[in-house]
Amino acid sequence: MNAQTAILKKDITPEGGDYEVVRRAIEKISLDYRDQPSLEILAEEVGETPTGLQKLFTRWAGLSPKAFLQAVTLDHARKLLDSGMPLLEASFEVGMSGPGRLHDLFVTHEAMSPGDYKTRGAGLTIRYGYHISPFGIALIMVTDRGLAGLAFNDAGGERAAFADMSSRWPNANYVEDMAATAPYAARVFDPALWRADQPLRVVMIGTDFQVRVWEALLRIPMGKACTYSSIAARIGAPSASRAVGAAVGANPMSFVVPCHRALGKSGALTGYHWGLTRKRAILGWEAGQVAP
């Protein structure tokens, strides 16, 4: 089968999946956050009872809808800035503070050489599979050296997600192999399996500049966030905020290399390659993981 046209042949979307309900609630929160929508209004929007939504949302995120709203809306960032907190410090406090260093202790990485990158994947075998995740369907891509790609899509978007990812390394050989990708899906999305003594191996396939940006993203603790300009300063290129933004957008390992923790200069939750609602969902889910 031609890799560029390969699609998921079977429906793996769970009936009544939590993420679809949560996604709709997050969209309502995102649109109407200034009005602080009540639990009753959110429940009516998604077709749940208030009690049912409260339980489902809290089970999914570790936070109530109200706490989630406080954790990730622009209003929260603006309040921090209005209080006189310096911009950089405010950007690090978007989300809920907590002992959230699980993620950066869990991931170990290496980068392919610039020569390997220039071949656009020639000689490289990438195995891929689709798996249910807390944030919709996850397309996972692995090589014999570790995780190389992670993308998200909703049901019906498998073809587009695969085309997006495979276009990054068009000369690679793609093999659908869910048996190979399933262990990565299990470890990536289950915090109980995030262990520093058994780190997740990832391989970064990009330009030297992109890899430097992605490495900087890995140093942002869970539950925190960082502006593009501060990332640029961290990698020794303080005038390269725009280039940093492009490298963040090109990150092939969503969630694992946490590009969702990058914010605009004002502390705003700027665009995300896999959708702004999904970005809010991931930040809120992480806030629940590190909340006391």
Tab-separated table of C-alpha atoms in Angstrom:
chain	number	residue	atom	x	y	z
A	1	MET	CA	0.000	0.000	0.000
A	2	ASN	CA	1.324	3.497	-0.846
A	3	ALA	CA	2.330	5.153	2.415
A	4	GLN	CA	1.000	8.534	1.334
A	5	THR	CA	-2.538	7.166	0.963
A	6	ALA	CA	-2.550	4.705	3.848
A	7	ILE	CA	-5.504	5.206	6.189
A	8	LEU	CA	-6.959	3.506	9.213
A	9	LYS	CA	-9.052	0.598	7.968
A	10	LYS	CA	-10.994	-0.041	11.141
A	11	ASP	CA	-12.977	2.211	13.425
A	12	ILE	CA	-11.215	2.418	16.782
A	13	THR	CA	-13.269	5.304	18.160
A	14	PRO	CA	-14.864	4.211	21.457
A	15	GLU	CA	-18.602	4.616	21.749
A	16	GLY	CA	-19.398	7.538	24.013
A	17	GLY	CA	-15.698	8.437	24.336
A	18	ASP	CA	-14.968	10.845	27.148
A	19	TYR	CA	-12.801	13.128	25.036
A	20	GLU	CA	-15.588	14.088	22.641
A	21	VAL	CA	-17.783	15.278	25.528
A	22	VAL	CA	-14.865	17.012	27.221
A	23	ARG	CA	-13.813	18.612	23.928
A	24	ARG	CA	-17.230	20.184	23.493
A	25	ALA	CA	-17.185	21.449	27.072
A	26	ILE	CA	-13.723	22.942	26.552
A	27	GLU	CA	-14.888	24.667	23.364
A	28	LYS	CA	-17.768	26.238	25.311
A	29	ILE	CA	-15.374	27.330	28.062
A	30	SER	CA	-12.964	28.753	25.477
A	31	LEU	CA	-15.632	30.790	23.696
A	32	ASP	CA	-17.449	32.061	26.786
A	33	TYR	CA	-14.729	32.188	29.440
A	34	ARG	CA	-15.386	35.875	30.165
A	35	ASP	CA	-18.923	34.929	31.234
A	36	GLN	CA	-17.625	32.159	33.510
A	37	PRO	CA	-20.212	29.619	32.275
A	38	SER	CA	-21.802	27.624	35.056
A	39	LEU	CA	-21.716	23.855	35.336
A	40	GLU	CA	-25.414	23.792	34.411
A	41	ILE	CA	-24.807	25.743	31.188
A	42	LEU	CA	-21.867	23.530	30.226
A	43	ALA	CA	-23.875	20.388	30.922
A	44	GLU	CA	-26.756	21.575	28.747
A	45	GLU	CA	-24.296	22.361	25.931
A	46	VAL	CA	-22.910	18.802	25.861
A	47	GLY	CA	-26.135	16.932	26.658
A	48	GLU	CA	-25.138	15.758	30.133
A	49	THR	CA	-26.551	16.309	33.582
A	50	PRO	CA	-24.531	18.708	35.755
A	51	THR	CA	-23.585	15.866	38.085
A	52	GLY	CA	-22.669	13.610	35.175
A	53	LEU	CA	-20.484	16.243	33.532
A	54	GLN	CA	-18.777	17.122	36.802
A	55	LYS	CA	-17.868	13.487	37.419
A	56	LEU	CA	-16.809	12.797	33.826
A	57	PHE	CA	-14.723	15.964	33.498
A	58	THR	CA	-13.028	15.471	36.854
A	59	ARG	CA	-12.270	11.835	36.053
A	60	TRP	CA	-10.778	12.850	32.712
A	61	ALA	CA	-8.795	15.953	33.741
A	62	GLY	CA	-8.316	15.588	37.480
A	63	LEU	CA	-9.948	19.005	37.732
A	64	SER	CA	-13.505	20.288	37.878
A	65	PRO	CA	-14.688	22.340	34.886
A	66	LYS	CA	-14.376	25.487	37.008
A	67	ALA	CA	-10.799	24.700	38.038
A	68	PHE	CA	-9.943	23.848	34.442
A	69	LEU	CA	-11.288	27.229	33.344
A	70	GLN	CA	-9.102	28.984	35.903
A	71	ALA	CA	-6.060	26.969	34.838
A	72	VAL	CA	-5.886	27.602	31.115
A	73	THR	CA	-7.953	30.592	29.925
A	74	LEU	CA	-6.494	33.866	28.731
A	75	ASP	CA	-8.400	35.539	31.529
A	76	HIS	CA	-6.212	33.677	34.024
A	77	ALA	CA	-3.010	34.867	32.336
A	78	ARG	CA	-4.292	38.437	32.153
A	79	LYS	CA	-5.096	38.467	35.860
A	80	LEU	CA	-1.542	37.429	36.629
A	81	LEU	CA	-0.181	40.202	34.414
A	82	ASP	CA	-2.615	42.766	35.845
A	83	SER	CA	-1.391	41.924	39.339
A	84	GLY	CA	2.035	43.238	38.394
A	85	MET	CA	3.740	39.886	37.924
A	86	PRO	CA	6.559	40.102	35.341
A	87	LEU	CA	5.640	38.644	31.958
A	88	LEU	CA	8.126	35.769	32.058
A	89	GLU	CA	7.064	34.768	35.558
A	90	ALA	CA	3.402	35.046	34.605
A	91	SER	CA	3.903	32.833	31.568
A	92	PHE	CA	5.433	30.157	33.766
A	93	GLU	CA	2.436	30.281	36.078
A	94	VAL	CA	-0.233	29.739	33.410
A	95	GLY	CA	-1.579	26.382	34.432
A	96	MET	CA	-1.447	25.223	38.033
A	97	SER	CA	1.831	25.246	39.896
A	98	GLY	CA	2.954	21.962	41.410
A	99	PRO	CA	5.780	19.431	41.675
A	100	GLY	CA	5.507	18.689	37.964
A	101	ARG	CA	8.921	17.413	36.953
A	102	LEU	CA	7.739	13.936	36.041
A	103	HIS	CA	7.802	14.591	32.333
A	104	ASP	CA	11.331	15.867	31.838
A	105	LEU	CA	12.737	13.095	34.033
A	106	PHE	CA	10.815	10.512	32.058
A	107	VAL	CA	11.995	11.304	28.519
A	108	THR	CA	15.460	10.619	27.143
A	109	HIS	CA	16.245	11.790	23.641
A	110	GLU	CA	18.751	11.713	20.854
A	111	ALA	CA	18.849	13.481	17.514
A	112	MET	CA	19.559	12.109	14.084
A	113	SER	CA	22.513	13.744	12.357
A	114	PRO	CA	21.944	16.693	9.984
A	115	GLY	CA	22.948	14.373	7.141
A	116	ASP	CA	20.250	11.893	8.139
A	117	TYR	CA	17.687	14.684	8.174
A	118	LYS	CA	18.663	15.948	4.728
A	119	THR	CA	17.883	12.562	3.190
A	120	ARG	CA	14.227	13.143	4.216
A	121	GLY	CA	14.019	9.714	5.829
A	122	ALA	CA	15.733	7.677	3.085
A	123	GLY	CA	16.728	4.281	4.440
A	124	LEU	CA	14.575	4.753	7.536
A	125	THR	CA	11.703	2.410	8.430
A	126	ILE	CA	8.940	4.091	10.414
A	127	ARG	CA	6.253	1.914	11.969
A	128	TYR	CA	2.947	3.573	12.752
A	129	GLY	CA	-0.363	2.887	14.447
A	130	TYR	CA	-3.507	4.663	15.665
A	131	HIS	CA	-4.431	4.506	19.345
A	132	ILE	CA	-7.068	5.926	21.656
A	133	SER	CA	-5.655	8.675	23.892
A	134	PRO	CA	-7.077	11.189	26.376
A	135	PHE	CA	-7.005	13.746	23.535
A	136	GLY	CA	-8.624	11.884	20.675
A	137	ILE	CA	-6.981	9.415	18.297
A	138	ALA	CA	-3.183	9.462	18.471
A	139	LEU	CA	-1.067	8.559	15.451
A	140	ILE	CA	2.204	7.173	16.799
A	141	MET	CA	5.331	6.654	14.693
A	142	VAL	CA	8.408	4.782	15.892
A	143	THR	CA	11.813	3.767	14.560
A	144	ASP	CA	14.207	1.188	15.935
A	145	ARG	CA	15.762	4.030	17.947
A	146	GLY	CA	12.547	5.161	19.639
A	147	LEU	CA	9.476	7.337	19.268
A	148	ALA	CA	9.780	9.654	16.253
A	149	GLY	CA	6.294	11.095	15.819
A	150	LEU	CA	3.012	11.650	17.645
A	151	ALA	CA	0.039	13.425	16.080
A	152	PHE	CA	-3.616	13.792	17.030
A	153	ASN	CA	-6.812	13.630	15.045
A	154	ASP	CA	-10.522	13.201	15.521
A	155	ALA	CA	-12.461	10.350	13.928
A	156	GLY	CA	-12.278	10.654	10.162
A	157	GLY	CA	-9.051	12.652	10.224
A	158	GLU	CA	-6.672	9.692	10.023
A	159	ARG	CA	-5.755	10.274	6.379
A	160	ALA	CA	-4.892	13.940	6.958
A	161	ALA	CA	-2.834	13.207	10.069
A	162	PHE	CA	-0.843	10.527	8.279
A	163	ALA	CA	-0.271	12.742	5.235
A	164	ASP	CA	0.937	15.556	7.483
A	165	MET	CA	3.377	13.376	9.376
A	166	SER	CA	4.694	11.324	6.463
A	167	SER	CA	5.346	14.478	4.438
A	168	ARG	CA	8.035	15.402	6.961
A	169	TRP	CA	10.095	12.354	5.989
A	170	PRO	CA	8.751	11.491	2.521
A	171	ASN	CA	11.551	9.075	1.612
A	172	ALA	CA	11.044	6.801	4.624
A	173	ASN	CA	9.459	3.347	4.401
A	174	TYR	CA	6.165	3.319	6.332
A	175	VAL	CA	4.768	0.109	7.841
A	176	GLU	CA	1.462	-0.042	9.714
A	177	ASP	CA	2.305	-1.975	12.892
A	178	MET	CA	0.095	-1.324	15.906
A	179	ALA	CA	1.872	-4.061	17.847
A	180	ALA	CA	5.065	-1.985	17.634
A	181	THR	CA	3.417	1.314	18.555
A	182	ALA	CA	1.046	0.079	21.293
A	183	PRO	CA	3.716	-0.026	24.058
A	184	TYR	CA	4.555	3.614	23.327
A	185	ALA	CA	0.894	4.635	23.464
A	186	ALA	CA	0.509	2.901	26.819
A	187	ARG	CA	3.557	4.597	28.334
A	188	VAL	CA	3.060	8.072	26.914
A	189	PHE	CA	-0.460	8.592	28.234
A	190	ASP	CA	-0.286	6.776	31.582
A	191	PRO	CA	1.468	8.852	34.287
A	192	ALA	CA	1.787	5.719	36.426
A	193	LEU	CA	4.321	4.475	33.867
A	194	TRP	CA	6.408	7.681	33.818
A	195	ARG	CA	9.552	6.432	35.533
A	196	ALA	CA	12.970	8.068	35.435
A	197	ASP	CA	14.679	4.682	35.779
A	198	GLN	CA	12.860	3.446	32.660
A	199	PRO	CA	12.819	6.505	30.392
A	200	LEU	CA	10.924	6.772	27.147
A	201	ARG	CA	13.327	6.842	24.208
A	202	VAL	CA	12.619	9.449	21.551
A	203	VAL	CA	14.570	10.330	18.416
A	204	MET	CA	14.370	13.849	17.026
A	205	ILE	CA	14.434	14.156	13.239
A	206	GLY	CA	14.840	17.805	12.293
A	207	THR	CA	17.273	20.601	11.566
A	208	ASP	CA	19.873	21.564	14.163
A	209	PHE	CA	17.861	24.662	15.082
A	210	GLN	CA	14.610	22.726	15.398
A	211	VAL	CA	16.244	20.126	17.637
A	212	ARG	CA	17.599	22.860	19.917
A	213	VAL	CA	14.100	24.311	20.249
A	214	TRP	CA	12.554	20.897	20.908
A	215	GLU	CA	15.175	20.184	23.574
A	216	ALA	CA	14.289	23.506	25.213
A	217	LEU	CA	10.615	22.501	25.232
A	218	LEU	CA	11.520	19.321	27.098
A	219	ARG	CA	12.971	21.469	29.885
A	220	ILE	CA	9.630	23.188	30.584
A	221	PRO	CA	8.147	21.338	33.580
A	222	MET	CA	4.645	19.930	33.448
A	223	GLY	CA	2.107	22.396	34.757
A	224	LYS	CA	4.191	25.350	33.551
A	225	ALA	CA	4.397	27.334	30.322
A	226	CYS	CA	6.923	29.522	28.532
A	227	THR	CA	6.851	32.284	25.904
A	228	TYR	CA	8.477	31.950	22.494
A	229	SER	CA	10.812	34.826	23.336
A	230	SER	CA	12.035	33.180	26.521
A	231	ILE	CA	12.649	29.924	24.623
A	232	ALA	CA	14.666	31.920	22.091
A	233	ALA	CA	16.730	33.375	24.914
A	234	ARG	CA	17.304	29.938	26.396
A	235	ILE	CA	18.831	28.609	23.183
A	236	GLY	CA	21.058	31.654	22.747
A	237	ALA	CA	19.056	33.257	19.932
A	238	PRO	CA	17.109	36.059	21.662
A	239	SER	CA	16.118	37.744	18.384
A	240	ALA	CA	14.759	34.555	16.833
A	241	SER	CA	11.293	34.398	18.398
A	242	ARG	CA	9.604	34.018	15.014
A	243	ALA	CA	11.920	31.173	14.009
A	244	VAL	CA	11.338	29.551	17.400
A	245	GLY	CA	7.595	29.740	16.787
A	246	ALA	CA	8.028	27.981	13.450
A	247	ALA	CA	10.150	25.249	15.047
A	248	VAL	CA	7.569	24.777	17.809
A	249	GLY	CA	4.869	24.423	15.147
A	250	ALA	CA	6.960	21.836	13.298
A	251	ASN	CA	7.453	19.643	16.376
A	252	PRO	CA	6.677	16.073	15.246
A	253	MET	CA	6.148	14.668	18.752
A	254	SER	CA	3.112	16.409	20.154
A	255	PHE	CA	2.547	16.041	23.905
A	256	VAL	CA	5.849	14.200	24.515
A	257	VAL	CA	7.902	17.176	23.326
A	258	PRO	CA	5.545	19.691	24.964
A	259	CYS	CA	4.992	22.356	22.304
A	260	HIS	CA	1.612	22.963	23.965
A	261	ARG	CA	3.492	24.704	26.809
A	262	ALA	CA	4.650	27.496	24.475
A	263	LEU	CA	2.697	30.757	24.728
A	264	GLY	CA	2.542	34.055	22.889
A	265	LYS	CA	4.293	37.164	24.186
A	266	SER	CA	1.213	38.322	26.096
A	267	GLY	CA	0.783	34.971	27.805
A	268	ALA	CA	-1.993	34.060	25.340
A	269	LEU	CA	-2.668	30.468	24.339
A	270	THR	CA	-1.653	30.880	20.718
A	271	GLY	CA	-2.278	28.401	17.912
A	272	TYR	CA	-1.471	24.717	18.073
A	273	HIS	CA	-0.834	22.454	15.091
A	274	TRP	CA	-3.434	19.923	16.256
A	275	GLY	CA	-6.057	22.473	17.323
A	276	LEU	CA	-6.320	25.118	20.027
A	277	THR	CA	-9.066	23.232	21.858
A	278	ARG	CA	-6.744	20.236	22.101
A	279	LYS	CA	-3.973	22.498	23.420
A	280	ARG	CA	-6.272	23.739	26.164
A	281	ALA	CA	-7.284	20.157	26.900
A	282	ILE	CA	-3.675	19.016	27.291
A	283	LEU	CA	-2.745	21.968	29.522
A	284	GLY	CA	-5.804	21.365	31.686
A	285	TRP	CA	-5.124	17.621	31.895
A	286	GLU	CA	-1.530	18.330	32.940
A	287	ALA	CA	-2.724	20.825	35.538
A	288	GLY	CA	-4.843	18.045	37.013
A	289	GLN	CA	-1.825	15.721	37.149
A	290	VAL	CA	0.251	18.138	39.221
A	291	ALA	CA	-2.503	19.676	41.349
A	292	PRO	CA	-2.185	19.036	45.103
